[in-house]
PDB file of C-alpha atoms in Angstrom:
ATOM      1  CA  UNK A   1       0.000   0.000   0.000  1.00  0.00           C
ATOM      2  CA  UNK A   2       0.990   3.614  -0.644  1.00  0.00           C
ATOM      3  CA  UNK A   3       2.288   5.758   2.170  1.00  0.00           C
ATOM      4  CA  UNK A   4       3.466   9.636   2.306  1.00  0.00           C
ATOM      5  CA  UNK A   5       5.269  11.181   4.813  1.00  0.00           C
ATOM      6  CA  UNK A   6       6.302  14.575   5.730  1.00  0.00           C
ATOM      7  CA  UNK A   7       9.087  16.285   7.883  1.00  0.00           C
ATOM      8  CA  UNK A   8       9.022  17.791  10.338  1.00  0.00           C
ATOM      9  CA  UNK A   9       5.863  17.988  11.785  1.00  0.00           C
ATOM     10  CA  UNK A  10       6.250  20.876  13.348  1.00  0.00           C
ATOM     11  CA  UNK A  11       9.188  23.571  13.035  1.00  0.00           C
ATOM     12  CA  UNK A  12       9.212  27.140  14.445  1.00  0.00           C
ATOM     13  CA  UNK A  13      11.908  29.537  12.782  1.00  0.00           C
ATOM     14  CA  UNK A  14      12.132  33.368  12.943  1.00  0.00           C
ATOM     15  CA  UNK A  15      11.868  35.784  10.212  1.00  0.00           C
ATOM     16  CA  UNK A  16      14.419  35.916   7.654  1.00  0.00           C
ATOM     17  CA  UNK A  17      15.656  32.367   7.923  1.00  0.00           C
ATOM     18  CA  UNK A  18      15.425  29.738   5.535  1.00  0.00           C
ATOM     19  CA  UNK A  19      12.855  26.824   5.226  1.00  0.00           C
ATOM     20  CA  UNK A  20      12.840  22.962   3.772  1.00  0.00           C
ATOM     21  CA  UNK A  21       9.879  20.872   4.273  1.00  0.00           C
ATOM     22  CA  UNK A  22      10.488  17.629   2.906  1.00  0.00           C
ATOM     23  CA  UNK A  23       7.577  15.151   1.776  1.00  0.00           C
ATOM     24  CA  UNK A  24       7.990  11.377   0.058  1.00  0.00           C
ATOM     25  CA  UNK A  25       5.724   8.887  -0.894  1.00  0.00           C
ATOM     26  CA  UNK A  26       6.440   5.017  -1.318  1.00  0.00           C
ATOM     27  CA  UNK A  27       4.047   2.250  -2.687  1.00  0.00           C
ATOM     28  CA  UNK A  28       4.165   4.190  -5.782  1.00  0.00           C
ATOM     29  CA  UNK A  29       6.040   5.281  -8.908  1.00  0.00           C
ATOM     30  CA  UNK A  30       5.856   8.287 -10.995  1.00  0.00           C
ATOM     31  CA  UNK A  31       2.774  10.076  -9.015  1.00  0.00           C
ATOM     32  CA  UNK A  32       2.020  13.736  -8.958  1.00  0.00           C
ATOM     33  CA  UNK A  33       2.631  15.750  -5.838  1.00  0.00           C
ATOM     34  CA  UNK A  34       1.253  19.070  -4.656  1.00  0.00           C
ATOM     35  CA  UNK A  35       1.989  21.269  -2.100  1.00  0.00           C
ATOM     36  CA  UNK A  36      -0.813  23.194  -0.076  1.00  0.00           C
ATOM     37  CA  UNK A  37      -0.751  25.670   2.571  1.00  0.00           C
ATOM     38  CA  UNK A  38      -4.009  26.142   4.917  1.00  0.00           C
ATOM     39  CA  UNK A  39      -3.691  29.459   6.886  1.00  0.00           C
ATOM     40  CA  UNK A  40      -5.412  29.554   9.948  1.00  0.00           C
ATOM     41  CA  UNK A  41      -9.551  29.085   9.373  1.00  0.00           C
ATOM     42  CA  UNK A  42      -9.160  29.157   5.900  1.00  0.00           C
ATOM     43  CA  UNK A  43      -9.427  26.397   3.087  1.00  0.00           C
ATOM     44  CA  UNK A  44      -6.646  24.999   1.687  1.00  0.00           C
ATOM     45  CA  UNK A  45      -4.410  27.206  -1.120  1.00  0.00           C
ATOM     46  CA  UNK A  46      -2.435  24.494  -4.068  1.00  0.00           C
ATOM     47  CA  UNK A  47       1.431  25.918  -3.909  1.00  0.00           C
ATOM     48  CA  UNK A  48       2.913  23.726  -6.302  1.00  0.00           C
ATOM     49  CA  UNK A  49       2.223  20.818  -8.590  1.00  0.00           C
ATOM     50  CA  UNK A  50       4.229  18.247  -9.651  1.00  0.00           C
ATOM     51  CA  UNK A  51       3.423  15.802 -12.667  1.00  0.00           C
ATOM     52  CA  UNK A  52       6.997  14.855 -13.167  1.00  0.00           C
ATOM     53  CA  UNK A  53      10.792  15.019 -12.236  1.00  0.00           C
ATOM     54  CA  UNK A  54      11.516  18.898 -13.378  1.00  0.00           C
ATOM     55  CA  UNK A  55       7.881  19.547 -14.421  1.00  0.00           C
ATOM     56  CA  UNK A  56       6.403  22.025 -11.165  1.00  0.00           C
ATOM     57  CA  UNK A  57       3.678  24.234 -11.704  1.00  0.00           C
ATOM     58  CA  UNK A  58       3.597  27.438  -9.815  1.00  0.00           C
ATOM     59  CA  UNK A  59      -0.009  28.227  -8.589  1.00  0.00           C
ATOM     60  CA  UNK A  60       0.791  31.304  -6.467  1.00  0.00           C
ATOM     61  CA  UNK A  61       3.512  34.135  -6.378  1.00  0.00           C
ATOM     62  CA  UNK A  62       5.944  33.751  -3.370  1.00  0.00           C
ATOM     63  CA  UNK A  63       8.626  33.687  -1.838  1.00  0.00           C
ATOM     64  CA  UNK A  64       8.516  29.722  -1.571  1.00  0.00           C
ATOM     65  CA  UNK A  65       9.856  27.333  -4.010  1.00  0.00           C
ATOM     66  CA  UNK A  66       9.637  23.725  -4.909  1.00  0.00           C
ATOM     67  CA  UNK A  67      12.106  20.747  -6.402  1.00  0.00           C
ATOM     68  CA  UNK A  68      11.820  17.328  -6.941  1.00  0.00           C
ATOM     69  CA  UNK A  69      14.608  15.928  -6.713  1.00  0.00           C
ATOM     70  CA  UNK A  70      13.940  12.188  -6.809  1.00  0.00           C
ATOM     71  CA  UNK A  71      10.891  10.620  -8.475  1.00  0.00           C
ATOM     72  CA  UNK A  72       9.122  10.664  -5.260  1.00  0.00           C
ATOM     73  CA  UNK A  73      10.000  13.505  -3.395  1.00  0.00           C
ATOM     74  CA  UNK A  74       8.771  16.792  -2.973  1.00  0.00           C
ATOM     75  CA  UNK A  75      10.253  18.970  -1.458  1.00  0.00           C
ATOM     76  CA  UNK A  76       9.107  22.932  -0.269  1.00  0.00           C
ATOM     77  CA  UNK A  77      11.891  25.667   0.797  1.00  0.00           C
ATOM     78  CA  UNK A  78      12.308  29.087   1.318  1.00  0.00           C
ATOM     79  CA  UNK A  79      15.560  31.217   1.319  1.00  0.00           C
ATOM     80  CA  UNK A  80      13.609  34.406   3.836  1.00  0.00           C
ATOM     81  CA  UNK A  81      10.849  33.378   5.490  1.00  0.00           C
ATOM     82  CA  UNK A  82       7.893  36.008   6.070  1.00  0.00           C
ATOM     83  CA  UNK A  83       5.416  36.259   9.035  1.00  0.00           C
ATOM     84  CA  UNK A  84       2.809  35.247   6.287  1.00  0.00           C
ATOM     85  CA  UNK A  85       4.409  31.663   5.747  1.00  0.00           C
ATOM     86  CA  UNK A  86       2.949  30.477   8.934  1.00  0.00           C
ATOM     87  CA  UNK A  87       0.487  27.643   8.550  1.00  0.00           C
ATOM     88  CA  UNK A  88      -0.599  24.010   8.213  1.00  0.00           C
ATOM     89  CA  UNK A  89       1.808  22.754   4.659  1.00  0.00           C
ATOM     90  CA  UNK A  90       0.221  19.780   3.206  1.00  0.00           C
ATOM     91  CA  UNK A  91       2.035  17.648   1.265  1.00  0.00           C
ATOM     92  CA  UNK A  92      -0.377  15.301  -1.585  1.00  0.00           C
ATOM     93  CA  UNK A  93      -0.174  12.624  -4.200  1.00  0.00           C
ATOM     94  CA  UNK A  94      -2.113  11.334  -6.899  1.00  0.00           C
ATOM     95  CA  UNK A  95      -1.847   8.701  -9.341  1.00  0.00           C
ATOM     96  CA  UNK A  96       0.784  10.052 -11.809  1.00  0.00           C
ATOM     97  CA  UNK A  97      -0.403  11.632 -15.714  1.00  0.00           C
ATOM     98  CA  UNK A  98      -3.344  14.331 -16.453  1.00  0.00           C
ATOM     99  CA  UNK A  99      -5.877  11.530 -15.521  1.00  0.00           C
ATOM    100  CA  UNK A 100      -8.553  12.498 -13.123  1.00  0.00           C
ATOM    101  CA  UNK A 101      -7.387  11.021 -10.009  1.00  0.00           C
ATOM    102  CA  UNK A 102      -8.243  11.351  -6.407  1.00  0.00           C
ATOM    103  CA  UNK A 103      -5.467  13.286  -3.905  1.00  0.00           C
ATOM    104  CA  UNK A 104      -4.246  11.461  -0.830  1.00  0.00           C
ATOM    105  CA  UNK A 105      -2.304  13.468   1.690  1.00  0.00           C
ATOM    106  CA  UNK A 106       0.123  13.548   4.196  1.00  0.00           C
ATOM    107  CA  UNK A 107       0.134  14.626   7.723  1.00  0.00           C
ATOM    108  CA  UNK A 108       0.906  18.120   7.755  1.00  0.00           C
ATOM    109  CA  UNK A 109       3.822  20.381   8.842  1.00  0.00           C
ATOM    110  CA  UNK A 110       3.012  22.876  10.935  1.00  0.00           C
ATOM    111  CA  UNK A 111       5.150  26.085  10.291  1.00  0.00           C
ATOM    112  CA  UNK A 112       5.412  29.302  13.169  1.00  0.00           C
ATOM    113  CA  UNK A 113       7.629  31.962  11.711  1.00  0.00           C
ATOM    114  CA  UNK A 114       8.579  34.097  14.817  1.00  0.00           C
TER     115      UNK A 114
ATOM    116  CA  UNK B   1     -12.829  29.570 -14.218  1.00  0.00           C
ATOM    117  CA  UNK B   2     -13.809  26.376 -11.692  1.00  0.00           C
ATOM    118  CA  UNK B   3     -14.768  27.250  -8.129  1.00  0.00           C
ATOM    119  CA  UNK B   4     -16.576  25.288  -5.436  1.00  0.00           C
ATOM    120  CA  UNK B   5     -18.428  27.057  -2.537  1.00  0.00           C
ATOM    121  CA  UNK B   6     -19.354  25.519   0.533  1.00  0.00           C
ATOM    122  CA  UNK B   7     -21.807  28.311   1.971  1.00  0.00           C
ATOM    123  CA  UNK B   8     -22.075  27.218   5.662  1.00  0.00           C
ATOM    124  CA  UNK B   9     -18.271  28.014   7.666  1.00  0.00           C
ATOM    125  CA  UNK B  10     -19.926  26.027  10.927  1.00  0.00           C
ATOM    126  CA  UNK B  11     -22.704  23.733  11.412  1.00  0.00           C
ATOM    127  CA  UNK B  12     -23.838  21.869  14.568  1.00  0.00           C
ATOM    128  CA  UNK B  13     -25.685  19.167  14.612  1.00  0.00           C
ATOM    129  CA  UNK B  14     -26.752  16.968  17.640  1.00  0.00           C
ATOM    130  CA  UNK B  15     -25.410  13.485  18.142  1.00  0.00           C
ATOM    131  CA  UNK B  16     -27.827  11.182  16.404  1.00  0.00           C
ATOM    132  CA  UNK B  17     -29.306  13.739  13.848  1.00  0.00           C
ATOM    133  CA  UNK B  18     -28.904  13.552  10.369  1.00  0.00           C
ATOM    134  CA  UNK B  19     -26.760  15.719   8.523  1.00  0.00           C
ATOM    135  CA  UNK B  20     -26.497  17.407   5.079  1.00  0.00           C
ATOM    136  CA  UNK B  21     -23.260  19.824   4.139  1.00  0.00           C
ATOM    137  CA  UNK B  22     -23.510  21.769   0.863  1.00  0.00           C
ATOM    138  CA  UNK B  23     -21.083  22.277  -2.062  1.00  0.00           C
ATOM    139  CA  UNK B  24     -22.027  24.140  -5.325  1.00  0.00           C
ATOM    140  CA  UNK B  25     -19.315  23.402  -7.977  1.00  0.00           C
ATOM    141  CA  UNK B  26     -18.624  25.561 -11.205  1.00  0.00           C
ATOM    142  CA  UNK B  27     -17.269  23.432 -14.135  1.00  0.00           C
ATOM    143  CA  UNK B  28     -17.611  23.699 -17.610  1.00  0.00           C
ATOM    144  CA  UNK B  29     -17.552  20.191 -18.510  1.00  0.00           C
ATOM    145  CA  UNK B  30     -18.197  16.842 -16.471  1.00  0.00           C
ATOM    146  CA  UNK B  31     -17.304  17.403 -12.569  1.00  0.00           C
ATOM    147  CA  UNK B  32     -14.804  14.815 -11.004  1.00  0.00           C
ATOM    148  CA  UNK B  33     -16.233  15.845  -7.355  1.00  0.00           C
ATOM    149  CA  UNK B  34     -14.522  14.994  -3.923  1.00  0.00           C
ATOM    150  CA  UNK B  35     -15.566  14.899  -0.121  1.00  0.00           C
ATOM    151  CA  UNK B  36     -12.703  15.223   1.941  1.00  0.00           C
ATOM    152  CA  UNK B  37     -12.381  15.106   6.448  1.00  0.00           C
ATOM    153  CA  UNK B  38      -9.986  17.183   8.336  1.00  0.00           C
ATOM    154  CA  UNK B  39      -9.679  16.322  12.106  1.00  0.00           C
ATOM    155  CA  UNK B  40      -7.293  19.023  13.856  1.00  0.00           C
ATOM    156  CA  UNK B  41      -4.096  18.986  13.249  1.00  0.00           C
ATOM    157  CA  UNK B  42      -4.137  16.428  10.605  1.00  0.00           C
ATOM    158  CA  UNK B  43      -4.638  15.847   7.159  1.00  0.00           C
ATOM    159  CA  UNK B  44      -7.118  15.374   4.519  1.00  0.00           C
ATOM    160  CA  UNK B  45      -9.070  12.203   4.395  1.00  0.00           C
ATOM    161  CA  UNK B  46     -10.938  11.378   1.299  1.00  0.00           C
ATOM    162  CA  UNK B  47     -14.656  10.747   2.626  1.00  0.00           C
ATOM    163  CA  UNK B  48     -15.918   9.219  -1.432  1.00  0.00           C
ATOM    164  CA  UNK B  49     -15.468  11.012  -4.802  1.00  0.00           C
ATOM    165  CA  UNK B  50     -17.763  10.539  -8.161  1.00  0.00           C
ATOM    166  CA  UNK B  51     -16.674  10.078 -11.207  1.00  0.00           C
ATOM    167  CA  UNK B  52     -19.878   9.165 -13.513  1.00  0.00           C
ATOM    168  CA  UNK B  53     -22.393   6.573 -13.465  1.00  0.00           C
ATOM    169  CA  UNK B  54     -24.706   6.412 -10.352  1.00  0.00           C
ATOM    170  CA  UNK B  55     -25.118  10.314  -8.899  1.00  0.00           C
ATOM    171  CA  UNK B  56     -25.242   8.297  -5.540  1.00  0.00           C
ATOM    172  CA  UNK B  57     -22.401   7.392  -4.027  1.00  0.00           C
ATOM    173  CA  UNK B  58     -21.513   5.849  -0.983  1.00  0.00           C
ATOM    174  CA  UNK B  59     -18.193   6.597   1.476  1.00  0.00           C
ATOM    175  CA  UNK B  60     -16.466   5.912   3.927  1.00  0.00           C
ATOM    176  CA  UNK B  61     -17.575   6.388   7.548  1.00  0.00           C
ATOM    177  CA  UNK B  62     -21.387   6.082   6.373  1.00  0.00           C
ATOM    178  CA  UNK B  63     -21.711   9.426   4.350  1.00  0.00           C
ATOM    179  CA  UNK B  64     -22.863   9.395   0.897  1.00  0.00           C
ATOM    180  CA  UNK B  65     -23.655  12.371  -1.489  1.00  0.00           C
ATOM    181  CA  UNK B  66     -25.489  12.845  -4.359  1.00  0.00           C
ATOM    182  CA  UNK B  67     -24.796  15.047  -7.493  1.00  0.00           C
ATOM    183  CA  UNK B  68     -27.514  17.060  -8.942  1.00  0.00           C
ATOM    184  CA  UNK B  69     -26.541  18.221 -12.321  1.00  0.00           C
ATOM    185  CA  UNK B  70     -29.581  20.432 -12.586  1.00  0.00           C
ATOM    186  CA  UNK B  71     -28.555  22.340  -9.054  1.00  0.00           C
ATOM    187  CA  UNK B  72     -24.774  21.642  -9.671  1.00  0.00           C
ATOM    188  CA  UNK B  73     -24.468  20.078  -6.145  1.00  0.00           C
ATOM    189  CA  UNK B  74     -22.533  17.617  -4.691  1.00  0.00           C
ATOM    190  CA  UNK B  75     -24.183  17.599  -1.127  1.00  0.00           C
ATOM    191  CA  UNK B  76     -22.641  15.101   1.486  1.00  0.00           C
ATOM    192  CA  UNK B  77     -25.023  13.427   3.970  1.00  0.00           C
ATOM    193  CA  UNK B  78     -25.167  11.120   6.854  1.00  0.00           C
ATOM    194  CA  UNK B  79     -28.304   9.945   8.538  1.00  0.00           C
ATOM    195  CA  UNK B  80     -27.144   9.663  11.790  1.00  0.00           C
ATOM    196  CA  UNK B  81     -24.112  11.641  13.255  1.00  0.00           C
ATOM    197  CA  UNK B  82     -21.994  10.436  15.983  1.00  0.00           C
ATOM    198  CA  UNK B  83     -19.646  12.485  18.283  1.00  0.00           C
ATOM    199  CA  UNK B  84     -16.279  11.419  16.341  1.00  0.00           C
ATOM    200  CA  UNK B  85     -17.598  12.737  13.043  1.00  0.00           C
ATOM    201  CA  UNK B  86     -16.707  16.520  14.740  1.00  0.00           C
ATOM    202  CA  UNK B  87     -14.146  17.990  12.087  1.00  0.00           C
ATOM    203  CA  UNK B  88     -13.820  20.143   8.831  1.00  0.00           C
ATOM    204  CA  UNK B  89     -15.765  18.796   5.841  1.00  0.00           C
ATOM    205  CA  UNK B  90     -14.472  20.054   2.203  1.00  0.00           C
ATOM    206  CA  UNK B  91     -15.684  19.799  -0.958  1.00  0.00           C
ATOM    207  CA  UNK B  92     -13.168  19.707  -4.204  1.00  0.00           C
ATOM    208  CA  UNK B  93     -13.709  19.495  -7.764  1.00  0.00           C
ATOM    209  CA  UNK B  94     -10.644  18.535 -10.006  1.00  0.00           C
ATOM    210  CA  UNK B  95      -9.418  20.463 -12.802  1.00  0.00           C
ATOM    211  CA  UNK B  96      -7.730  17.942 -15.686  1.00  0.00           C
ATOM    212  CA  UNK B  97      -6.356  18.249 -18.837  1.00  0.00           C
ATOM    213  CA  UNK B  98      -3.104  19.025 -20.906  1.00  0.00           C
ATOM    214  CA  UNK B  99      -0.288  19.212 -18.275  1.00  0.00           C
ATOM    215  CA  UNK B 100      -3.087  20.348 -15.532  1.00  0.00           C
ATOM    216  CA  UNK B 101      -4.155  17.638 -12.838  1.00  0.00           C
ATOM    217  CA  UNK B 102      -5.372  19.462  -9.762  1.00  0.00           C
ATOM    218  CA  UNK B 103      -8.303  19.799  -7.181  1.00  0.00           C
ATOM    219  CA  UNK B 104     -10.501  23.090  -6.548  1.00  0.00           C
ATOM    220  CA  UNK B 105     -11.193  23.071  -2.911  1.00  0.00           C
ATOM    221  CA  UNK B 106     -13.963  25.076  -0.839  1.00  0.00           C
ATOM    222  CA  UNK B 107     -13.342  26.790   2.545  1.00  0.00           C
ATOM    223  CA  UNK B 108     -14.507  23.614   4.451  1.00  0.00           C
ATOM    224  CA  UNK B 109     -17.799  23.871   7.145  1.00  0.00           C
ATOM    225  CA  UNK B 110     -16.316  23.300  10.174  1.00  0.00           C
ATOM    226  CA  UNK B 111     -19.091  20.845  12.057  1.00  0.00           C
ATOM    227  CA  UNK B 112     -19.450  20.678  15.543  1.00  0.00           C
ATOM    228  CA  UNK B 113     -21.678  17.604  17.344  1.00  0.00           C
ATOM    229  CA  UNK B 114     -23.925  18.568  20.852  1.00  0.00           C
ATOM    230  CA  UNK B 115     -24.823  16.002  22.897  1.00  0.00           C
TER     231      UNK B 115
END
């Protein structure tokens, strides 16, 4: 069976330092993974999207990035965090290709910036 | 542009009452739709998803939901609630095609069970 894990699960830094949030999934070969961040009470907001090694969508302006490295990891960084990157980062897989697959997701990383 | 909108932020509902959370879905073309559980501090647990065929479908947990073309609906039920189902409910449509594979998500109702 398929499993996804993230790291840490929680992590307080201060403004102005840099971030990595790693994610990886196993049972599985060639998925897509997403990043989301969910702000506190609010839905969830897609980061990044990944339907391949090298192919990551941007969905929203930041000063976050993503790589993927390997074929499945996924992983989220920052070189200056803000006050505003505090949240709940989900990491997510699907079945890999455009198909229309469901998302399963990880158990969260939960980010203070200080 | 797709967007999903889940019009109640909180419900409350006592223990052994039915239920019924709402999500209206815009979508050009044939909705993949998703019901997804968020207990705090964890992640996302797909409650059932349709694809096509029956606009009935049944979960996980006992919810089902039903999509109403006409209404464009995808409204998750339960008949009888229990205190464990307390947690955020949301609603996702997915958005596929040419190097696009991604979910739409709603704001989430956040549902609260009295005893």
């Amino acid at each position: 069976s398929q499993t996804i894990h993230q790291w840490p699960a929680t992590l307080v830094q201060p403004v102005g330092s840099p971030l990595s949030l790693e994610c990886t999934v196993e049972g599985t070969s060639n998925p897509n993974l997403y990043w989301y961040r969910q702000a506190a009470g609010r839905g969830l907001q897609l980061l990044f999207y990944s339907i391949g090694i090298d192919q990551i969508s941007s969905e929203v302006p930041q000063n976050l990035s993503a790589s993927r490295p390997q074929d499945r990891q996924f992983i989220l960084s920052s070189k200056k965090l803000l006050l505003s990157d505090s949240g709940f980062y989900l990491c997510a897989w699907s079945r890999g290709g455009t198909g229309a697959y469901e998302q399963y997701f990880g158990p969260g990383t939960r980010l203070t910036v200080t | 542009a797709q967007s999903v909108t889940q019009p109640d932020i909180h419900i409350t509902v006592s223990e052994g009452a039915s239920l019924e959370l709402r999500c209206n879905y815009s979508y050009g073309a044939t909705p993949y739709l998703f019901w997804y559980v968020q207990s705090p501090g964890q992640g996302l647990q797909l409650l059932l998803k349709y694809f096509s065929g029956d606009t009935l479908v049944q979960g996980i947990k006992g919810f089902e939901a039903e999509f109403k073309r006409s209404q464009s609906s995808f409204n998750l039920r339960k008949p009888s609630v229990h205190w464990s189902d307390a947690a955020e409910y949301f609603c996702a449509v997915g958005s596929y095609g040419g190097a696009t594979n991604k979910l739409i998500f709603g704001t989430g109702t956040l549902l609260a069970i009295q005893p």
